[in-house]
XYZ file of C-alpha atoms in Angstrom:
425
model
C 99.037 -14.927 -19.886
C 101.208 -11.972 -20.853
C 100.398 -12.584 -24.529
C 96.686 -12.708 -23.753
C 96.840 -9.339 -22.013
C 97.903 -7.760 -25.302
C 94.286 -8.158 -26.503
C 92.867 -5.874 -23.733
C 91.242 -2.961 -25.581
C 90.291 -1.191 -22.339
C 93.570 -0.040 -20.871
C 93.411 1.212 -17.293
C 95.218 4.153 -15.814
C 96.598 4.054 -12.306
C 94.367 5.674 -9.698
C 97.118 8.144 -8.880
C 96.949 9.559 -12.407
C 93.160 10.098 -12.463
C 91.747 13.592 -11.932
C 88.233 14.128 -10.584
C 86.605 17.532 -11.270
C 83.356 19.254 -10.273
C 82.397 19.736 -13.918
C 82.927 16.029 -14.525
C 80.534 15.240 -11.659
C 77.804 17.413 -13.185
C 78.312 15.820 -16.623
C 78.158 12.334 -15.058
C 74.887 13.133 -13.249
C 73.378 14.538 -16.463
C 74.569 11.439 -18.318
C 72.789 9.158 -15.832
C 69.552 11.223 -15.928
C 69.406 11.375 -19.740
C 70.180 7.664 -20.042
C 67.401 6.824 -17.551
C 64.862 8.982 -19.422
C 65.741 7.467 -22.803
C 65.710 3.953 -21.347
C 62.233 4.496 -19.873
C 60.945 5.903 -23.175
C 62.340 2.952 -25.119
C 60.968 0.470 -22.567
C 57.447 1.929 -22.879
C 57.755 1.726 -26.672
C 58.848 -1.905 -26.366
C 55.760 -2.787 -24.305
C 53.336 -1.144 -26.747
C 51.754 -3.078 -29.610
C 51.865 -1.368 -32.995
C 49.747 -2.150 -36.053
C 51.134 -2.829 -39.519
C 48.814 -2.440 -42.551
C 49.278 -4.519 -45.693
C 47.297 -4.183 -48.941
C 46.739 -7.134 -51.269
C 44.266 -8.467 -53.815
C 41.303 -10.116 -52.119
C 41.639 -13.822 -52.829
C 39.818 -14.943 -49.706
C 36.955 -17.401 -49.799
C 33.382 -16.229 -50.081
C 31.639 -15.732 -46.738
C 28.288 -14.285 -45.658
C 28.251 -10.541 -45.176
C 26.797 -9.656 -41.771
C 25.489 -6.088 -41.620
C 24.731 -4.636 -38.198
C 22.382 -1.660 -38.168
C 21.178 0.574 -35.377
C 19.131 3.361 -36.962
C 16.540 5.699 -35.474
C 13.734 7.276 -37.519
C 12.324 9.904 -35.136
C 9.379 10.776 -37.401
C 8.184 7.365 -38.592
C 6.229 4.690 -36.691
C 7.563 1.149 -36.845
C 4.507 -0.084 -38.741
C 5.418 2.162 -41.691
C 9.075 1.136 -41.985
C 10.090 -1.713 -44.278
C 13.645 -2.927 -44.797
C 14.559 -4.634 -48.080
C 17.813 -5.982 -49.531
C 18.729 -6.289 -53.207
C 21.882 -8.067 -54.356
C 23.658 -7.688 -57.684
C 23.031 -11.411 -58.290
C 19.283 -10.746 -58.416
C 18.582 -12.163 -54.948
C 16.166 -10.127 -52.861
C 15.046 -10.067 -49.254
C 11.719 -8.302 -48.867
C 10.354 -6.678 -45.705
C 12.978 -8.251 -43.428
C 12.005 -9.112 -39.860
C 14.391 -11.940 -38.980
C 17.235 -10.914 -36.628
C 15.770 -7.390 -36.415
C 13.963 -5.583 -33.625
C 11.708 -2.577 -34.163
C 11.423 -0.559 -30.973
C 9.107 2.462 -30.740
C 10.540 5.723 -29.450
C 8.732 8.853 -28.362
C 10.235 12.309 -28.187
C 6.933 14.027 -27.365
C 4.245 13.279 -24.818
C 0.710 12.329 -25.952
C -1.659 15.275 -26.058
C -4.710 13.378 -24.788
C -5.482 10.340 -22.653
C -6.773 8.522 -25.735
C -3.397 8.967 -27.404
C -1.682 7.750 -24.223
C -3.826 4.578 -24.192
C -3.020 3.932 -27.854
C 0.647 4.551 -27.164
C 0.732 2.072 -24.290
C -1.057 -0.561 -26.348
C 1.290 -0.179 -29.322
C 4.333 -0.189 -27.081
C 3.283 -3.385 -25.330
C 2.522 -5.183 -28.611
C 5.930 -4.184 -30.007
C 7.693 -5.066 -26.788
C 6.063 -8.505 -26.707
C 7.249 -9.172 -30.263
C 10.828 -8.147 -29.409
C 10.896 -10.273 -26.242
C 9.720 -13.295 -28.245
C 12.604 -12.782 -30.706
C 15.065 -12.556 -27.826
C 13.722 -15.768 -26.263
C 13.945 -17.519 -29.659
C 17.520 -16.185 -30.032
C 16.617 -14.438 -33.288
C 18.297 -11.288 -31.992
C 21.003 -10.844 -29.383
C 19.807 -9.549 -26.038
C 22.989 -7.479 -25.665
C 21.995 -5.414 -28.713
C 18.584 -4.347 -27.408
C 18.420 -4.972 -23.661
C 18.881 -1.317 -22.735
C 16.308 -0.222 -25.312
C 13.808 -2.811 -24.096
C 14.189 -1.416 -20.606
C 13.606 2.124 -21.920
C 10.351 1.028 -23.586
C 9.204 -0.704 -20.405
C 10.001 2.427 -18.381
C 7.980 4.497 -20.860
C 4.995 2.160 -20.502
C 5.157 2.304 -16.709
C 5.402 6.110 -16.660
C 2.428 6.541 -19.023
C 0.288 4.135 -17.009
C 1.071 6.042 -13.847
C 0.655 9.533 -15.334
C -2.675 8.848 -17.103
C -3.996 6.205 -14.661
C -4.240 3.622 -17.430
C -5.514 0.180 -16.469
C -5.901 -3.058 -18.419
C -9.582 -2.243 -19.015
C -8.513 0.664 -21.230
C -6.816 -1.619 -23.779
C -8.630 -2.391 -26.975
C -6.351 -5.378 -27.352
C -6.244 -7.589 -24.233
C -3.020 -9.015 -22.882
C -3.866 -12.511 -24.133
C -4.764 -11.205 -27.593
C -3.766 -13.573 -30.418
C -4.298 -12.030 -33.833
C -5.142 -14.170 -36.833
C -2.486 -14.854 -39.470
C -5.267 -15.307 -42.058
C -4.241 -18.831 -42.966
C -0.559 -18.051 -43.462
C 0.729 -18.953 -40.012
C 1.380 -22.226 -38.288
C -1.393 -23.734 -36.125
C -1.671 -21.692 -32.936
C 0.651 -18.929 -34.238
C -0.316 -15.361 -33.329
C 0.067 -12.371 -35.655
C -0.457 -9.397 -33.364
C 0.830 -6.703 -35.707
C 0.540 -5.920 -39.369
C 4.233 -6.764 -39.723
C 3.572 -10.238 -38.295
C 0.914 -10.862 -40.939
C 3.197 -9.613 -43.712
C 5.989 -11.890 -42.523
C 3.680 -14.906 -42.406
C 2.447 -14.195 -45.932
C 6.014 -13.766 -47.149
C 7.012 -17.170 -45.767
C 4.110 -18.723 -47.669
C 5.042 -16.663 -50.746
C 1.562 -15.200 -50.737
C 0.614 -11.606 -51.565
C -1.767 -9.467 -49.507
C -4.186 -8.050 -52.064
C -5.660 -5.406 -49.755
C -4.205 -4.599 -46.340
C -7.419 -2.837 -45.358
C -9.020 -6.281 -45.039
C -6.371 -7.285 -42.464
C -7.655 -6.373 -39.003
C -4.172 -5.597 -37.623
C -3.211 -3.383 -40.589
C -6.546 -1.569 -40.605
C -6.308 -0.977 -36.847
C -2.765 0.396 -37.055
C -3.717 2.644 -39.957
C -6.681 4.004 -37.998
C -4.504 4.462 -34.928
C -2.027 6.470 -36.983
C -4.767 8.910 -37.920
C -5.887 9.368 -34.310
C -2.466 8.965 -32.837
C -0.662 11.180 -35.386
C 2.338 9.655 -37.097
C 4.900 12.166 -35.857
C 4.368 11.192 -32.214
C 6.026 7.825 -32.649
C 9.469 7.151 -34.029
C 11.204 3.849 -34.513
C 14.577 2.368 -33.634
C 15.556 -0.538 -35.885
C 18.433 -2.629 -34.560
C 19.811 -6.019 -35.539
C 21.687 -7.948 -38.220
C 21.151 -8.546 -41.930
C 22.756 -11.577 -43.558
C 23.651 -11.194 -47.249
C 26.093 -12.687 -49.737
C 29.513 -11.134 -50.254
C 28.461 -9.285 -53.401
C 27.523 -5.721 -54.219
C 23.987 -4.623 -53.508
C 21.870 -2.283 -51.423
C 19.523 -2.254 -48.473
C 16.933 0.443 -48.047
C 13.969 1.818 -46.143
C 11.190 2.975 -48.480
C 7.422 3.592 -48.219
C 4.736 1.052 -48.981
C 4.592 -2.712 -48.900
C 7.363 -4.254 -50.998
C 7.334 -7.445 -53.021
C 9.283 -9.305 -55.674
C 7.488 -9.718 -58.986
C 8.788 -12.132 -61.588
C 8.088 -12.327 -65.306
C 9.369 -14.194 -68.350
C 11.164 -12.429 -71.180
C 10.933 -13.357 -74.859
C 13.645 -15.973 -74.390
C 11.889 -17.711 -71.521
C 14.232 -16.380 -68.847
C 12.787 -15.369 -65.490
C 13.472 -11.832 -64.245
C 12.542 -10.361 -60.906
C 11.666 -6.763 -60.096
C 11.577 -5.098 -56.704
C 8.249 -3.286 -56.341
C 6.919 -0.888 -53.683
C 3.177 -0.346 -53.520
C 2.049 3.008 -52.145
C -0.219 5.925 -52.830
C 1.111 9.363 -53.722
C -0.507 10.714 -50.563
C 1.785 8.467 -48.484
C 4.963 9.906 -49.983
C 4.684 13.299 -48.330
C 4.246 11.583 -44.946
C 7.373 9.458 -45.308
C 9.858 11.303 -43.112
C 13.388 10.276 -44.099
C 15.048 12.069 -41.172
C 17.235 9.537 -39.412
C 20.036 9.005 -36.926
C 22.609 6.280 -37.510
C 23.826 5.095 -34.134
C 25.880 2.255 -35.607
C 26.466 0.670 -39.001
C 29.095 -2.016 -39.512
C 29.848 -4.865 -41.886
C 31.313 -7.377 -39.479
C 32.801 -7.586 -36.009
C 34.772 -4.678 -34.619
C 38.471 -4.692 -33.844
C 40.381 -2.338 -31.500
C 40.601 1.168 -32.912
C 38.103 0.485 -35.704
C 36.305 3.577 -37.014
C 33.014 3.321 -38.904
C 32.392 6.710 -40.563
C 28.592 6.596 -40.244
C 28.496 5.778 -36.530
C 26.772 8.505 -34.501
C 25.776 10.488 -37.597
C 22.402 11.988 -38.411
C 20.470 13.681 -41.200
C 17.446 15.559 -39.904
C 15.344 17.389 -42.470
C 13.884 20.799 -41.634
C 10.119 20.939 -41.535
C 9.915 22.845 -44.817
C 11.928 20.339 -46.852
C 9.477 17.460 -46.718
C 10.484 14.058 -47.941
C 13.254 12.979 -50.271
C 15.861 10.323 -51.011
C 19.016 9.847 -48.996
C 21.601 7.679 -50.686
C 24.788 6.444 -49.074
C 27.433 4.996 -51.378
C 29.703 2.665 -49.445
C 32.958 1.040 -50.545
C 33.489 -2.075 -48.420
C 37.092 -3.217 -47.883
C 37.569 -6.832 -46.709
C 39.811 -6.752 -43.643
C 41.701 -9.406 -41.711
C 42.835 -8.401 -38.234
C 45.570 -10.554 -36.676
C 46.193 -10.065 -32.973
C 49.596 -10.258 -31.301
C 48.686 -13.768 -30.092
C 47.947 -14.853 -33.679
C 44.128 -14.871 -33.519
C 42.401 -13.904 -36.780
C 39.291 -11.744 -37.133
C 37.731 -11.513 -40.597
C 35.652 -8.349 -40.917
C 35.143 -5.317 -43.175
C 35.850 -1.603 -43.140
C 34.133 0.930 -45.356
C 34.290 4.463 -46.717
C 31.192 6.453 -47.632
C 29.846 9.371 -49.635
C 26.243 10.553 -49.500
C 23.695 12.411 -51.575
C 20.237 13.831 -50.884
C 17.548 14.555 -53.455
C 14.359 16.325 -52.284
C 11.074 14.808 -53.426
C 9.389 16.830 -56.148
C 5.867 15.652 -56.904
C 5.646 17.953 -59.948
C 8.163 15.960 -61.939
C 6.865 13.372 -64.366
C 9.593 11.032 -63.169
C 10.689 11.270 -59.571
C 12.765 9.165 -57.171
C 10.994 7.212 -54.491
C 11.688 8.738 -51.055
C 13.622 6.670 -48.601
C 17.043 5.914 -47.176
C 19.244 3.779 -49.423
C 22.608 2.215 -48.587
C 24.340 1.174 -51.819
C 27.456 -0.888 -51.141
C 30.208 -2.274 -53.364
C 32.871 -4.837 -52.429
C 36.442 -3.655 -53.049
C 38.806 -6.091 -54.844
C 41.631 -4.869 -52.597
C 41.795 -6.321 -49.088
C 43.658 -5.121 -46.005
C 45.531 -7.176 -43.432
C 46.134 -5.496 -40.075
C 48.722 -7.215 -37.901
C 49.579 -6.385 -34.307
C 53.322 -6.453 -33.671
C 55.937 -5.208 -31.198
C 59.768 -4.964 -31.211
C 61.662 -8.165 -30.432
C 63.847 -8.504 -27.332
C 67.139 -8.431 -29.338
C 65.995 -5.232 -31.048
C 65.125 -3.691 -27.692
C 68.514 -4.630 -26.190
C 70.335 -3.288 -29.256
C 68.575 0.069 -28.926
C 69.360 0.239 -25.201
C 73.053 -0.419 -25.831
C 73.066 2.218 -28.569
C 71.384 4.745 -26.255
C 73.756 4.162 -23.331
C 76.842 4.047 -25.552
C 75.856 7.187 -27.401
C 75.091 9.150 -24.251
C 78.367 8.077 -22.584
C 80.390 8.952 -25.693
C 78.818 12.400 -26.083
C 79.113 13.066 -22.340
C 82.809 12.093 -22.436
C 83.434 14.433 -25.363
C 81.596 17.266 -23.618
C 83.510 16.660 -20.368
C 86.830 16.684 -22.232
C 85.976 20.017 -23.893
C 84.967 21.565 -20.561
C 88.068 20.231 -18.801
C 90.513 21.358 -21.473
C 88.841 24.766 -21.763
C 88.987 25.374 -18.020
C 92.633 24.213 -17.960
C 93.608 26.673 -20.723
C 91.809 29.503 -18.951
C 93.623 28.749 -15.690
C 96.976 28.656 -17.464
C 96.255 32.015 -19.122
C 95.292 33.608 -15.848
C 98.456 32.170 -14.181
C 100.757 33.772 -16.744
C 99.106 37.189 -16.285
C 99.601 37.160 -12.516
């Protein structure tokens, strides 16, 4: 046992030889306080989850690109807005309606009762179309439920303010518009958009929209109703391939026209049909409430969310172009769950419409996106328990060592001073 005691590195002094001082008490208290503060700070850091970013070449498998949009056009009615997608592979989606809801918005009150009646009728037709898409699960109710309620509140307030009854409607509640041979038996096409969608599914082309009762009625309503009274909120998802491309809002009915080249190869062109008089009316002012390319993860920032570009009244129409660089992103939670999504950066450019030019750009809002070859992996992590314990030991040991050194300096200094004063007296 005596030999084993030789290994004791912590030799103890007899209690009779220990000296307790007031300065040592203050240093000890400060040592305990500082150690407690540093321990608490380190403990909070240990509980927090940090995120580590890693860049690598995108070698992931191809997957559909889901684009969520929530855009408001305050100066354009829903009947005049058409959303198209063009991919770099040549694939096109023309006048998209699937998984999208077009909800009318109104920032100004109607000037006359006739305008109020037209407004109520248009709102109810649009609302019926949106509710049908929700019931068919074409769009998520969570995306539009608050907006649907706002439209219903607007209808109720207009009916009450202008004493509008069902007899005032030109289109009765049980109205079922014809699809002009393009729809399924018993299918109703209550809006011009419904007819266009039915024709698109049949791969037919409407030669003259003025012969379509719904389109002619909406066009006439626009003249009486005035286009600037109604705006439109487009919300929903677009499904595309994981390739570069663009989606855009532009005037006129769009279609895909194909032709054969000299070698017998088929080529498709994206065509918008409109009159020059319609261009000046196409108001490209817009508010982007949300734009994302996949599901969100905690702390995700989409640069175009809650942005807007409102043109002054003197500017007229023009072309807004957003150039987006999409970065494939994998987010791994602390529990190991994976979320495959995308982030993006953006630059933008605006070109006013100039009808005097021999060659001019079509007005509209264009989102041109490109897939980055570099992907990002974001991983949630936190310090391990051994790391936390090591830091705590280092903190306590360091504080005790520094406090002991400080106490020794104070004690020796005070002792020297007392000895000097004793010699003088």
